[in-house]
Amino acid sequence: MAPHISESALAGLVDDLAGEVIIPGGPGYDEARALHNGMIDRRPSVIAQCATQADVSNAILFGREAGLPIAVRGGGHSVAGTSMIDGALIVDLRRMHGVVVDPEDMTVRIEGGALMSHLDHACQPFHVATTGGRVSTTGVGGFTLGGGSGWLERKFGLASDNLLAVDLITAEGKHVHTDAEENPELFWALHGGGGNFGVATSLTMRLHPLPRTSVSMMFFLPDKASEVVRTFRDLGMTAPDEMGGGAIYVPAPPEPFIPEDLVGKLVCGALFTYTGPVDELREFVAPLFALKPVVEIVMDIPYVDLQSMMDDPPGLRNYWSAEYLREFSDEAVDVFCERGAAIPEGTATQQVLFLMGGQVAAGPSAYPQPWRTAPWAVHPFATWEDPALDEAARQWVRDVRADVRPWALDATYLNFVGAEGEQRIVSSFGEENYRRLAAVKAQYDPDNVFRHNQNIAPAG
């Protein structure tokens, strides 16, 4: 049971915030506590919708004084729902979504509650970008501080590789600025360590020229899946850094480009993104055209539209995981296809093979991201509506993980997984990195106030 909050204390928080305070039974409470993952239905004691950096500080101090657990909400996209906790104070950053682009310095300053859509729309008029995710609804802050894997990563590196500075509010309500020169150990920890060290109220990131992007997306009937995945793999092994992509099993979605007779039926797809013109992309993917897809889309597309073309709807039940692979042999292809063909019926579940490498693998090796060396990543992404399918969907994800383990690293990108235990967190940073992260945690959050995340326990 959450501690009792006096009316006078709550009134004090209302007075202290430029934003809004929402409590159970109040207007907008159910809307404010809803998350992307429809499996999560939690009832916090107070939601502080912060509008300024001072609001964040005041909310944290209020929560600690009241003895409440504290969770932080940016995009609300975490599959484990760690930004919404029963009986907690929620530091809700969604009102803080400003983005300021400096096209001369090629930098962008992003407030802590901004989504990918805010970032991409601000950058598009200047034909610049930094590595974002693969959908427009992800929160920039949690995405970046967790590492940040997306379509542009093979060309521009992980999102965290482009991180230049962070403004943070600590568990004591204090403002800390960090970059490569100021508080460098904290800056190192924020390259993968997520929200363990404080609340990021702004991030400054490096931009890159992005005059054009194109995309190739093809779907095939399942009887060609093995050949499709092998062809995708072989193309990926020779792809220039300008290419990103993924092979996918998915029930065909009800989109205008999908023939009616295919909607809801299992298909195998191959997607490539390219930071260049469509004619060059079309030539590169010619071996996939030779396999005669039943659906094909090859076109120039603004990056901001590419980022939103595969948005997954909020409110579905979600359960995900990931394994990062040392190799993707013919035997691994067969296993991937067998498990893809076993996607639970009645779901919108996807099984994805992401092409990694490029500037991800070539990028900074000093950060706590040992998974970045993997050339491939398998991402079982279960989504469904009917609670009766909960166990089947979760078991399918576990089975995918188990099946590809012979080719997997011990480490994985933690933004792709839910609550999978302490050892999964330790191995995903590496033991030496974890000890170093725990020391940083002990310096900035010795009481583990920010523990509702992929948690790093403070050393001590």
Short mmCIF file of C-alpha atoms in Angstrom, two decimals, residues 34 54 73 102 136 170 270 303 348 399 416 422 434 443 447 456:
data_model
loop_
_atom_site.label_atom_id
_atom_site.label_comp_id
_atom_site.label_asym_id
_atom_site.label_seq_id
_atom_site.Cartn_x
_atom_site.Cartn_y
_atom_site.Cartn_z
CA ALA A 34 -2.13 4.49 -20.23
CA ALA A 54 12.42 22.93 -12.10
CA ARG A 73 7.76 8.49 -18.18
CA ASP A 102 21.17 24.20 -35.13
CA SER A 136 7.89 7.47 -34.61
CA THR A 170 19.53 13.67 -9.86
CA ALA A 270 12.54 -8.32 -46.70
CA TYR A 303 12.97 10.10 -43.60
CA ALA A 348 -0.14 -9.45 -34.98
CA ASP A 399 11.11 -20.42 -27.77
CA PHE A 416 14.40 -4.57 -26.82
CA GLU A 422 19.57 -9.34 -13.07
CA TYR A 434 28.60 -3.40 -14.87
CA GLN A 443 27.72 8.33 -6.81
CA ASP A 447 19.55 4.94 -2.61
CA ILE A 456 21.89 -1.24 -12.08
#
